[in-house]
Short mmCIF file of C-alpha atoms in Angstrom, two decimals:
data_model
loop_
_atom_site.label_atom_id
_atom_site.label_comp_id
_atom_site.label_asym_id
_atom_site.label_seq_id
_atom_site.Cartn_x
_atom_site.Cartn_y
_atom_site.Cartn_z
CA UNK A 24 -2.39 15.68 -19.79
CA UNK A 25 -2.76 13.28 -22.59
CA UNK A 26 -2.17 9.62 -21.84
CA UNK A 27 -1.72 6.49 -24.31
CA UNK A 28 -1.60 3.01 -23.70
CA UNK A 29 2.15 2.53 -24.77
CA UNK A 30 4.98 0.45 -21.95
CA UNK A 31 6.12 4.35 -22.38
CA UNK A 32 3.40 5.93 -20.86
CA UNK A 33 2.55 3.05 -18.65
CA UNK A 34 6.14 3.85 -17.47
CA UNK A 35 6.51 7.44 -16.84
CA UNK A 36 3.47 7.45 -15.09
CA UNK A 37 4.27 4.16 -12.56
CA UNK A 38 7.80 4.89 -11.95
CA UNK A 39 7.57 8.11 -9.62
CA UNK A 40 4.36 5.83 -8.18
CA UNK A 41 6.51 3.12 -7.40
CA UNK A 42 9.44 5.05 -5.31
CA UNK A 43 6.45 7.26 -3.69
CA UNK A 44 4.09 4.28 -2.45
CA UNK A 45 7.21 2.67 -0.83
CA UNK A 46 7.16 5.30 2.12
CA UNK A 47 5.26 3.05 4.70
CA UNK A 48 7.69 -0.11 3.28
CA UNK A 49 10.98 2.03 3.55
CA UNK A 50 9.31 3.44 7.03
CA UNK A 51 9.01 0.10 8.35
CA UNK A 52 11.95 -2.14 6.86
CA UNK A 53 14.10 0.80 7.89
CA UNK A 54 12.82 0.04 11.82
CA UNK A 55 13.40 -3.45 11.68
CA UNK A 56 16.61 -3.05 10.21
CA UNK A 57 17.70 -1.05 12.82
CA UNK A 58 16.07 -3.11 15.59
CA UNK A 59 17.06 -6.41 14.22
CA UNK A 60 20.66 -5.11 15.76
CA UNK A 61 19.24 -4.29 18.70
CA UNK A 62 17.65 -7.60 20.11
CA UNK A 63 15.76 -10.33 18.90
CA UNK A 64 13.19 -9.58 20.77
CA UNK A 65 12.83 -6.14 19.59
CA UNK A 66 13.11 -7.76 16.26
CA UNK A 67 10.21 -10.08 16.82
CA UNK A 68 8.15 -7.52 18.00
CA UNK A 69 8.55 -4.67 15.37
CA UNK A 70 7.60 -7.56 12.95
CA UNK A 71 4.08 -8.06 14.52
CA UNK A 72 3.54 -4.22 15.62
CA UNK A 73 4.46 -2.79 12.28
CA UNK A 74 1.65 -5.41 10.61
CA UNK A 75 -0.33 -3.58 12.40
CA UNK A 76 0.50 0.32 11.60
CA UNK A 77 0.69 -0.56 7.87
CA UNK A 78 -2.90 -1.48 8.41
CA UNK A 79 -3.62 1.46 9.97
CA UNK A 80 -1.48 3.52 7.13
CA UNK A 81 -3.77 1.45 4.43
CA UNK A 82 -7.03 2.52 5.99
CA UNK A 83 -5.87 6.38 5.69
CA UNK A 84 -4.48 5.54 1.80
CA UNK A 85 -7.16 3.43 0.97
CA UNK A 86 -9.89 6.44 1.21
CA UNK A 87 -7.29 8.97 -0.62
CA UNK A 88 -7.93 6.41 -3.77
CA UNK A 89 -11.38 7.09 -3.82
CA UNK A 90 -10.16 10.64 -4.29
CA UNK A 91 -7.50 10.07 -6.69
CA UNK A 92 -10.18 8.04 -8.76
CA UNK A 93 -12.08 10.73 -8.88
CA UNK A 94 -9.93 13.31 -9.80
CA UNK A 95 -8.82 11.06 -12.53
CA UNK A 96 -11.73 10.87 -13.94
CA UNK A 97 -12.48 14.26 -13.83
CA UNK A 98 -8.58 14.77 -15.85
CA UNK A 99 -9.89 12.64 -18.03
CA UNK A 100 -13.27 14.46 -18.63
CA UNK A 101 -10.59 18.34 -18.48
CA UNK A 102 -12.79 19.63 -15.43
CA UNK A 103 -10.25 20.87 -13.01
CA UNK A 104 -12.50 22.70 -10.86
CA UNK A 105 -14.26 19.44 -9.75
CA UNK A 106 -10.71 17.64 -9.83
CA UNK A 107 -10.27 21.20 -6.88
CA UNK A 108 -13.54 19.92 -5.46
CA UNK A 109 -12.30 16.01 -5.08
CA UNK A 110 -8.91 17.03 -4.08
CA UNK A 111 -10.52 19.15 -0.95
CA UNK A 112 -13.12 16.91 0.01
CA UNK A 113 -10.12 13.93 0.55
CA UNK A 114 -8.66 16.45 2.75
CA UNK A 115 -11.45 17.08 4.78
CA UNK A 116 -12.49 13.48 4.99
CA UNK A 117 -8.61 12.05 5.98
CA UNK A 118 -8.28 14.87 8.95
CA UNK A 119 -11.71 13.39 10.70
CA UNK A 120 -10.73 9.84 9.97
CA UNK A 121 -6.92 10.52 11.16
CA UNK A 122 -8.60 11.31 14.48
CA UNK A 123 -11.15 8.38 15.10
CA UNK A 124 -7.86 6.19 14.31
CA UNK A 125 -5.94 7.70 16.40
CA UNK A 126 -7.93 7.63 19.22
CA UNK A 127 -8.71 3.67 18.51
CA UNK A 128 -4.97 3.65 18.79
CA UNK A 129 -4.67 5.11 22.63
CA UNK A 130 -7.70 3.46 23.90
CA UNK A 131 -8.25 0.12 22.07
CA UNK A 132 -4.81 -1.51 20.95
CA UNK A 133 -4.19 -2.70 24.43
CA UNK A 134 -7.02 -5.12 23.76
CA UNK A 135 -6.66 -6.03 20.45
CA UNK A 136 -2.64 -7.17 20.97
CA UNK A 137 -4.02 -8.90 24.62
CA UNK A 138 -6.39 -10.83 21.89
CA UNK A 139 -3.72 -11.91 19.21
CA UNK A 140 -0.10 -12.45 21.40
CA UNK A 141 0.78 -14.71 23.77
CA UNK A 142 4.35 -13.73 24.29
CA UNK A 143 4.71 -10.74 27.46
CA UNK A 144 7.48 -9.63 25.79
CA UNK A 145 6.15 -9.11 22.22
CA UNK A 146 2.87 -7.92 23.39
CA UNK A 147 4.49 -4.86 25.73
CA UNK A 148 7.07 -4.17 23.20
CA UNK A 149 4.66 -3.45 20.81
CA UNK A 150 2.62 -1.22 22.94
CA UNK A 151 5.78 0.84 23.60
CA UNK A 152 6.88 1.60 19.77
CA UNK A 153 2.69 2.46 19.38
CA UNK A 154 2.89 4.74 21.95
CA UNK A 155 4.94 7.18 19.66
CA UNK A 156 4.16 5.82 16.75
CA UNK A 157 0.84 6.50 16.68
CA UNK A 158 0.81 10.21 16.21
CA UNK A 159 2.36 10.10 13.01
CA UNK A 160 -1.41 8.58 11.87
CA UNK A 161 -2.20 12.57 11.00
CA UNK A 162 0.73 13.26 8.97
CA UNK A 163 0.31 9.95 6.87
CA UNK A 164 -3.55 10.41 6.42
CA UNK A 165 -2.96 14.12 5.26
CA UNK A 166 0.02 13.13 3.16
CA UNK A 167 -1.99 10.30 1.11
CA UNK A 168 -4.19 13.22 0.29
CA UNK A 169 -1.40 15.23 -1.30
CA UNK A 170 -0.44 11.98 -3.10
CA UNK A 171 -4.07 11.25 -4.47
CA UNK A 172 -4.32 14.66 -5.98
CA UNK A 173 -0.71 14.45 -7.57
CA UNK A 174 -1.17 10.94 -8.97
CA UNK A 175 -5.03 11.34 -10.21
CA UNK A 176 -3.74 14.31 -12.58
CA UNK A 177 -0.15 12.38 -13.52
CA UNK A 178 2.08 14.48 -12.54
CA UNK A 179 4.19 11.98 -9.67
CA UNK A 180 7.38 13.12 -9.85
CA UNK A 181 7.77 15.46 -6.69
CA UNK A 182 6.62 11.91 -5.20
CA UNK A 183 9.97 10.48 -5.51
CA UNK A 184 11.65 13.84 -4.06
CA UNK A 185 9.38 13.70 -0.73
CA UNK A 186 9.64 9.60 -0.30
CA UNK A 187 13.90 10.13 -0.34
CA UNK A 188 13.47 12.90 2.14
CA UNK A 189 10.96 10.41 4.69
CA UNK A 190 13.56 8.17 4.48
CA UNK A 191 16.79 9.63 4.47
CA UNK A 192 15.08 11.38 8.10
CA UNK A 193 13.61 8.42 9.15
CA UNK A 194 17.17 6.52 8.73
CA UNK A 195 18.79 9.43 11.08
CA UNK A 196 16.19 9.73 13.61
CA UNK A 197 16.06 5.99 13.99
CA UNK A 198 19.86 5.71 14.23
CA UNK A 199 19.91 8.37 17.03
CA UNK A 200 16.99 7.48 18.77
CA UNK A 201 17.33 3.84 18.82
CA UNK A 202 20.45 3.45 20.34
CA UNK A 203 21.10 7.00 21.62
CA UNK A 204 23.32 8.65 19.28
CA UNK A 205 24.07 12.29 18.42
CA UNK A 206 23.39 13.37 21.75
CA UNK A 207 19.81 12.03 21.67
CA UNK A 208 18.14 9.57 24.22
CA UNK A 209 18.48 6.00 23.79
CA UNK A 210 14.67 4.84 23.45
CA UNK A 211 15.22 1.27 21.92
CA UNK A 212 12.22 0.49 20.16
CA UNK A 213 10.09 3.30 21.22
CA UNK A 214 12.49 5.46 19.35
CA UNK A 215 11.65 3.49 16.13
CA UNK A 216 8.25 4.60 16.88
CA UNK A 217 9.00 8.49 17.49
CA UNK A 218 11.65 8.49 14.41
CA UNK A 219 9.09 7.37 12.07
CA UNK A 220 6.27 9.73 13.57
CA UNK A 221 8.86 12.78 13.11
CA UNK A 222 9.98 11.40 9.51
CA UNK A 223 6.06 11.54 8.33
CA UNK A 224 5.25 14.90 9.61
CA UNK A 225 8.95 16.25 8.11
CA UNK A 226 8.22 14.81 5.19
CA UNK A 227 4.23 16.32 4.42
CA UNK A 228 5.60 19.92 5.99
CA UNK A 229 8.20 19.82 2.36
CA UNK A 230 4.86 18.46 0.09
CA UNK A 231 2.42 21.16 1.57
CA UNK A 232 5.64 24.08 0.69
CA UNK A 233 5.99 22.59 -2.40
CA UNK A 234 2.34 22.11 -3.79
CA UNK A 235 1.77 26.13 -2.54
CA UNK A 236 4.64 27.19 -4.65
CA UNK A 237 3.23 24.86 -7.50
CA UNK A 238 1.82 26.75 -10.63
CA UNK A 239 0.30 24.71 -12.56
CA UNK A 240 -1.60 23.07 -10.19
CA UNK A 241 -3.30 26.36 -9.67
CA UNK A 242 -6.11 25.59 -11.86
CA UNK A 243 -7.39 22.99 -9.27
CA UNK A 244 -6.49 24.91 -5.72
CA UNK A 245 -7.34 28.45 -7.12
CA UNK A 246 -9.68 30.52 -5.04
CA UNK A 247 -10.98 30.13 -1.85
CA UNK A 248 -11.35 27.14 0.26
CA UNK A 249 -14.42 25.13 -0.93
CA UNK A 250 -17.20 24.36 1.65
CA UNK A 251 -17.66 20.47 3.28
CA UNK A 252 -19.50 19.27 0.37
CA UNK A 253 -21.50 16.65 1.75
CA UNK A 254 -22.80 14.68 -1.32
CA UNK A 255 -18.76 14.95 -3.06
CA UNK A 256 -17.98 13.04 0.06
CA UNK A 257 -20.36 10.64 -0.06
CA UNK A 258 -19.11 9.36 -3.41
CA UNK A 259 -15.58 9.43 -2.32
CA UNK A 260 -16.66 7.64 1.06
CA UNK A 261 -18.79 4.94 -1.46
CA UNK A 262 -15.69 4.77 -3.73
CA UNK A 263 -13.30 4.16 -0.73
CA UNK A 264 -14.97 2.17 1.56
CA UNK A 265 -15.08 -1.49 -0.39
CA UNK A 266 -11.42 -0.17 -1.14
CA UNK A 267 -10.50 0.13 2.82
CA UNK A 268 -12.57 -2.87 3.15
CA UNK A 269 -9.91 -4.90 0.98
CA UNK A 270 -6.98 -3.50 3.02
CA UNK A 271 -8.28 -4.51 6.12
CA UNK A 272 -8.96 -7.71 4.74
CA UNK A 273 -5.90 -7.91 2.87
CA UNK A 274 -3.50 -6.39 5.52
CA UNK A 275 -5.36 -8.30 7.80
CA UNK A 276 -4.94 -11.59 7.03
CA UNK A 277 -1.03 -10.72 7.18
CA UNK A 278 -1.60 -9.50 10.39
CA UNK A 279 -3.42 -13.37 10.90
CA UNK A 280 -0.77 -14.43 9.19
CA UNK A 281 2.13 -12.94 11.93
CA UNK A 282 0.01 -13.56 14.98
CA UNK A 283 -0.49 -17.38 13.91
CA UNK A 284 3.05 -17.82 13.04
CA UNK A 285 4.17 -16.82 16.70
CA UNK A 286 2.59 -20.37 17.86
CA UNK A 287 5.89 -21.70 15.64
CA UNK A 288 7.81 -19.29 18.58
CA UNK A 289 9.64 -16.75 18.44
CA UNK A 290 12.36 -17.78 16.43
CA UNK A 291 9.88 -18.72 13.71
CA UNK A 292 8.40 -14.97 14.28
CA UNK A 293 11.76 -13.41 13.98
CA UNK A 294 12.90 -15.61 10.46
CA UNK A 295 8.99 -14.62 9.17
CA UNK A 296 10.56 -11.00 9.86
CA UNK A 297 13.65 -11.60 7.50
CA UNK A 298 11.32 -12.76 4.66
CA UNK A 299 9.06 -9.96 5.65
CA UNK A 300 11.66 -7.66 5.04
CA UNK A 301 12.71 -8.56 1.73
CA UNK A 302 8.82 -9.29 0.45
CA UNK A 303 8.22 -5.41 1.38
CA UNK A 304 11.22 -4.70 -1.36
CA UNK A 305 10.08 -7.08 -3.50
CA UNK A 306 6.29 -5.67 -3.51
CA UNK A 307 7.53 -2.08 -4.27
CA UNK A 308 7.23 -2.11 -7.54
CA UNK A 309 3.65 -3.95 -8.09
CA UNK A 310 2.21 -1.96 -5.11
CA UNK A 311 3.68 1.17 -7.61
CA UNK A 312 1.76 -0.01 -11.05
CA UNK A 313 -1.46 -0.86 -8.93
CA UNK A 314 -1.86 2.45 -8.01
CA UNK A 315 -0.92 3.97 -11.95
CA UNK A 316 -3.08 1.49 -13.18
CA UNK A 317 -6.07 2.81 -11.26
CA UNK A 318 -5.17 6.08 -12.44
CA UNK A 319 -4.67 4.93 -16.41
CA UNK A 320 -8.34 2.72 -16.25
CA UNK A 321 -10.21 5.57 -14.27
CA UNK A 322 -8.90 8.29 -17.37
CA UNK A 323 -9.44 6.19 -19.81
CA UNK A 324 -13.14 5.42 -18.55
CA UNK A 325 -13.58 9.08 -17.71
CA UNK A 326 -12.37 9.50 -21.79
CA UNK A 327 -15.19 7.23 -22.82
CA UNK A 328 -12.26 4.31 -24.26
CA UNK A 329 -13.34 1.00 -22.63
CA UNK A 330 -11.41 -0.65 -25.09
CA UNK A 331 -8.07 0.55 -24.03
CA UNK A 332 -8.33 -0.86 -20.32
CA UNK A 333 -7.69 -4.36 -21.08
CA UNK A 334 -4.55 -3.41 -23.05
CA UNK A 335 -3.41 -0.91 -20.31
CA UNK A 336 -4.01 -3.99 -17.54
CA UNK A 337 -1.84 -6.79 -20.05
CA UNK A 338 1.20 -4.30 -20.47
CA UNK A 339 1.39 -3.25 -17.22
CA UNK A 340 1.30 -6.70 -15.98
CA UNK A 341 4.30 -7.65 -17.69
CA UNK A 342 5.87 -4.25 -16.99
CA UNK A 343 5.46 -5.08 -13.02
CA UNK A 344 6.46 -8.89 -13.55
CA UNK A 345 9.42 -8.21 -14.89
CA UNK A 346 10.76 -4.95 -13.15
CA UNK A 347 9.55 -7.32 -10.05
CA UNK A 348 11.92 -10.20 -11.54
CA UNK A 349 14.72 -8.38 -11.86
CA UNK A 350 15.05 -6.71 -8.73
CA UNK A 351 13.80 -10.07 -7.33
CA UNK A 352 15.92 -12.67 -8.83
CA UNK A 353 19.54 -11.12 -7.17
CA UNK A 354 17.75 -11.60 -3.15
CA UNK A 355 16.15 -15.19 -3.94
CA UNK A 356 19.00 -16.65 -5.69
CA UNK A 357 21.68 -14.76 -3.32
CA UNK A 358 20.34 -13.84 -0.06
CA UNK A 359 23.44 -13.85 1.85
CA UNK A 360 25.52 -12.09 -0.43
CA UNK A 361 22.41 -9.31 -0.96
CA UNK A 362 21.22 -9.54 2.77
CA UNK A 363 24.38 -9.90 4.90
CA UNK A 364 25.47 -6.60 4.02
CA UNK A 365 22.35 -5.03 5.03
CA UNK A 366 21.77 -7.39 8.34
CA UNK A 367 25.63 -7.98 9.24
CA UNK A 368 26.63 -11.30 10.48
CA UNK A 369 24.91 -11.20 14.22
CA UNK A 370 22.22 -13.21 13.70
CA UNK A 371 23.04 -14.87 10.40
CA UNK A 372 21.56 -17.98 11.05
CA UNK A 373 17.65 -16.41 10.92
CA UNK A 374 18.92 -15.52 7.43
CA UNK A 375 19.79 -19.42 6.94
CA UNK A 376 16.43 -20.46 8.29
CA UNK A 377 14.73 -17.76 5.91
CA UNK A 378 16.96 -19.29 2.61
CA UNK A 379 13.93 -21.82 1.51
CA UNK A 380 11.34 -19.49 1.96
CA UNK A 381 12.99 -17.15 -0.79
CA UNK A 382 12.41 -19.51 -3.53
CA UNK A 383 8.63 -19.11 -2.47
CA UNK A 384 8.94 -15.71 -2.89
CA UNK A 385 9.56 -16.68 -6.73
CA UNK A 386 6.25 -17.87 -7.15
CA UNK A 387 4.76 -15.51 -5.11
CA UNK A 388 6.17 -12.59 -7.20
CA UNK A 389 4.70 -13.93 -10.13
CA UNK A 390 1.29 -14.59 -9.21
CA UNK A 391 1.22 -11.50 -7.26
CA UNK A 392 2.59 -9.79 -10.66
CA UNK A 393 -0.85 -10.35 -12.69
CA UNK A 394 -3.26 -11.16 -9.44
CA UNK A 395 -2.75 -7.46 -8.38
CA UNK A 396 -2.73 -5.42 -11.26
CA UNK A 397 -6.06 -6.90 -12.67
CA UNK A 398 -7.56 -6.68 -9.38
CA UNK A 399 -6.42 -3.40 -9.23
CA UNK A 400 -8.06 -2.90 -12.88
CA UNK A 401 -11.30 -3.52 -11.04
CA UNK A 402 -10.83 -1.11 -8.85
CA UNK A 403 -9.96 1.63 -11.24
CA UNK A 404 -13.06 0.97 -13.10
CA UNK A 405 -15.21 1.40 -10.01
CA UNK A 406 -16.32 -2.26 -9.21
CA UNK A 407 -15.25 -1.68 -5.79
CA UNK A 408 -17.98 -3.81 -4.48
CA UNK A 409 -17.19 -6.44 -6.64
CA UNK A 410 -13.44 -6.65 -5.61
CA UNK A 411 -14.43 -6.34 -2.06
CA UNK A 412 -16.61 -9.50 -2.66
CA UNK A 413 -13.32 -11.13 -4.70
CA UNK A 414 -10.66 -10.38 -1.91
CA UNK A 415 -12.91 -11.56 1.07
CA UNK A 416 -13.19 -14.63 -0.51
CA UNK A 417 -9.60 -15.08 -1.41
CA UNK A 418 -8.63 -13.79 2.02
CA UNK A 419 -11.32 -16.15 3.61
CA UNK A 420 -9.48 -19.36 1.39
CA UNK A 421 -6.01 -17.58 2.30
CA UNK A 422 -6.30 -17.67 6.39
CA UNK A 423 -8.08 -21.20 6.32
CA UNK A 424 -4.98 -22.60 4.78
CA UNK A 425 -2.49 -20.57 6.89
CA UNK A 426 -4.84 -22.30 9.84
CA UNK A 427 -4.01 -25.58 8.77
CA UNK A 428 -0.54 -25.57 7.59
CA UNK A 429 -0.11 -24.16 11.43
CA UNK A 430 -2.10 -26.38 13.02
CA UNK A 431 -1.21 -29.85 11.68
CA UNK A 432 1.56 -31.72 12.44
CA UNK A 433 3.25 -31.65 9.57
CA UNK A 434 3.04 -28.37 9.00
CA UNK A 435 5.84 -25.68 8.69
CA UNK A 436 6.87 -22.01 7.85
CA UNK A 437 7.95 -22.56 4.47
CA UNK A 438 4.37 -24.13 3.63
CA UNK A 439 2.49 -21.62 5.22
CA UNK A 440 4.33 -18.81 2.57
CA UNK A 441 3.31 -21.13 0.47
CA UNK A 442 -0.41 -20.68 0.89
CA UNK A 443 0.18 -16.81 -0.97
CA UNK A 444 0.42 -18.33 -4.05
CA UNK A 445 -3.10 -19.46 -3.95
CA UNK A 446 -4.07 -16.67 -2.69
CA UNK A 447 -3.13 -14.92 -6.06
CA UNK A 448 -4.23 -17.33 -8.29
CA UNK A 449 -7.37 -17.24 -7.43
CA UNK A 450 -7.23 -13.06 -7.44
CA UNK A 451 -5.96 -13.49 -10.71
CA UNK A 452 -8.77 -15.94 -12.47
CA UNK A 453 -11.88 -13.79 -10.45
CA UNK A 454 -10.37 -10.28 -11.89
CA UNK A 455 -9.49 -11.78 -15.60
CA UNK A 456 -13.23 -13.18 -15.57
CA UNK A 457 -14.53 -10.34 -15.32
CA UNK A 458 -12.07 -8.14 -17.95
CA UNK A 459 -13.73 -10.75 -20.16
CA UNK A 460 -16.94 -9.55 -20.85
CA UNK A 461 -17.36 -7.64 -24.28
CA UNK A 462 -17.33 -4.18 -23.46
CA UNK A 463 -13.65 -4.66 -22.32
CA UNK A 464 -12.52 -5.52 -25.67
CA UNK A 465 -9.40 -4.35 -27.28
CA UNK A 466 -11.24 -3.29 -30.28
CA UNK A 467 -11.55 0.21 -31.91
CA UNK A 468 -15.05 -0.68 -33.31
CA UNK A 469 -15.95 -0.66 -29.85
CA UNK A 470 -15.73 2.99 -29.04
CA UNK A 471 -18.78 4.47 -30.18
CA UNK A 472 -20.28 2.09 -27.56
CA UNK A 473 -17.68 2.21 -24.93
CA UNK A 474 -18.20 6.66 -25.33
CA UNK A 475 -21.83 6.24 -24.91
CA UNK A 476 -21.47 4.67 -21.11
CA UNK A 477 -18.42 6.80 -19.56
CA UNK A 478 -18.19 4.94 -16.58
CA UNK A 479 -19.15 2.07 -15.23
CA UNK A 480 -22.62 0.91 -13.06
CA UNK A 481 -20.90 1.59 -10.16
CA UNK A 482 -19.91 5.05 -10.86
CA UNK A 483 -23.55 6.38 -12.35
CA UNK A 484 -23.59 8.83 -9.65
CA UNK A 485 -20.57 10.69 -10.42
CA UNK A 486 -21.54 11.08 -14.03
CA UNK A 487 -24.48 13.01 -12.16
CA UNK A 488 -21.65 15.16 -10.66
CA UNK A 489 -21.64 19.12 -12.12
#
């Protein structure tokens, strides 16, 4: 497939990206939803546990973009039998990780949560929805896979199809298992858990039927099996890990961000969950063009044409700001006509608590616009070290703030959302920095030089790749 640099091409390709990478958002916003009728303290505790699993989701997804840069490059270079090669390798990989997660899951949550919660009642609570939840781990890690191959050659669409059918399940099972409808058992919050697990292995089941009935992606399965290629793995396991390095550190200072919060209490905890809620709408779409634009800088790289990343990274920047504004703009300026028909009128008055924290969300949005798609630049181009180096920093800055907004006495929730906005600001001025040097120019007379170095330091080894 040929791609350009035009808002067109940028578009087709992000679009199917965007609805497809909200499966773990939709998976989780559609479980608090559901237990934010429940209790409050279910509530609470969904909004710390579910920190968690997205962590654990991003660790799995993380080391499937390795993959898909890989078998974007090799698109970009027409070699579909090492694009085959990639695509099996990310398999392999993601079913041996799935396990060692998994079994950190059964035998080393207990102390992690007895580290980082103080409440009883939020700490068991989120125990019992991992309990369930945490076999759904194989079907996620296996399901990124699918996703990397689909998105590293372009071709997103049936993306969209399989996200609506996760969700539309996961929205049923959680209704009956939740609250014990349709003849099911009522299991409260460890049905949230078991819903989502079933939703996740439901939905990779329909991918794995429709990928075998797939032709054209024949070129790149055809044949048998390939063997456990060793040194393939290696460079998607040196590709991935500074990527599931950033996650963690990413993810995890959210995760520092909910534990910290819960020293507000647990009212604080459960109005951080409202804002939670609409921020994992909100980040839908730029979540969507960070993972097209590590596709478009990776093929254009892999093309030899240095000189059309930087024009890929502006566009798609202002693509993602303002598909983020619009979709933004109705919640911040609204929120109780846009969120009281989604959260009813029960416990209305966490959605009052949440209404100055939305006009945070404003800034955040925009930072978080350009911070993430140049960072995300970086990553496409293989300077996966680099941004590791760039978002431990950040993250480091990030959490030291959050620390002292929490900790002083004048401190409260609205300023520690506040501290986000830094956070991308300074994501935004490293990546830029570096899209600055001359190589990255938006100039034609470039490309003799830009074809004679197809990727970049960082990626010398796969060049070496047959």
């Amino acid at each position: 497939m040929k791609l350009s640099t035009s808002y067109r091409s940028i578009w087709n390709i992000s679009l199917p990206i965007i609805i497809g990478s909200a499966a773990q958002n939709v998976v989780a916003m559609t479980d608090s939803i559901f237990l934010y009728y429940r209790s409050e303290e279910d509530f609470a505790a969904i909004g710390f546990v579910a920190a968690f699993y997205i962590i654990v989701a991003a660790i799995g997804f993380g080391f499937s973009r390795g993959g898909q840069i890989l078998i974007a490059h090799y698109t970009g270079r027409d070699d579909s039998r090492a694009v085959g090669r990639a695509f099996f390798s990310t398999v392999y990989f993601e079913l041996v990780l799935s396990f060692v997660v998994f079994l950190f899951m059964t035998y080393g949550a207990y102390w992690l949560f007895a580290l980082l919660v103080d409440s009883d009642v939020i700490f068991y609570k989120s125990l019992e929805y991992l309990e369930t939840r945490k076999w759904g781990v194989f079907a996620s890690y296996l399901g990124v896979a699918c996703i990397a191959l689909y998105t590293g050659i372009a071709r997103p669409v049936f993306i969209v199809v399989d996200t609506v059918i996760l969700a539309v399940t996961n929205i049923f099972l959680d209704r009956a298992l939740i609250f014990g409808m349709y003849g099911f058992p009522e299991m409260g919050i460890a049905g949230a858990g078991l819903a989502s697990t079933i939703a996740e292995f439901v939905a990779l089941v329909v991918f794995l039927i429709y990928m075998f009935f797939d032709r054209k992606n024949r070129q790149y399965l055809a044949g048998k099996l390939p063997r456990w290629d060793k040194r393939l793995i290696r460079e998607i396991v040196g590709l991935s890990v500074p990527i599931v390095a950033m996650s963690i550190v990413g993810l995890g200072s959210a995760f520092f961000f909910f534990g910290i919060v819960e020293n507000f209490g647990e009212r604080d905890l459960a109005v951080t969950n409202i804002v939670r809620i609409a921020y994992l709408i909100l980040s839908i779409p730029a979540w969507g063009f960070c993972t097209g634009v590590n596709t478009l800088v990776s093929y254009f790289i892999g093309r030899g044409e240095r000189y059309n990343v930087k024009v890929v990274l502006w566009k798609t920047a202002y693509l993602c700001l303002g598909v983020s504004l619009v979709m933004g703009l109705p919640i911040i300026l609204f929120p109780r006509e846009v969120l009281y028909p989604i959260l009813g009128d029960e416990r209305a008055y966490l959605i009052e608590a949440a209404y100055p924290i939305f006009w945070v969300l404003l800034g955040i949005l925009t930072t978080f616009s350009f911070g993430s798609i140049f960072f995300n630049g970086l990553i496409g181009a293989g300077q996966t070290k680099k941004a590791l180096i760039y978002q431990t920093f950040c993250a480091g800055v990030y959490m030291l703030l959050v620390f002292a907004v929490v900790r002083s006495g004048w401190g409260n929730l609205t300023a520690a959302w506040s501290t986000e906005i830094v956070y991308w600001v300074l994501m935004f001025g490293l990546s830029w920095r570096y899209f600055r040097k001359p190589r990255w120019r938006s100039l034609r007379a470039q490309h003799s030089a830009a074809a004679s170095s197809v990727a970049p330091a960082s990626n010398e080894e796969i060049e070496q790749l047959p």
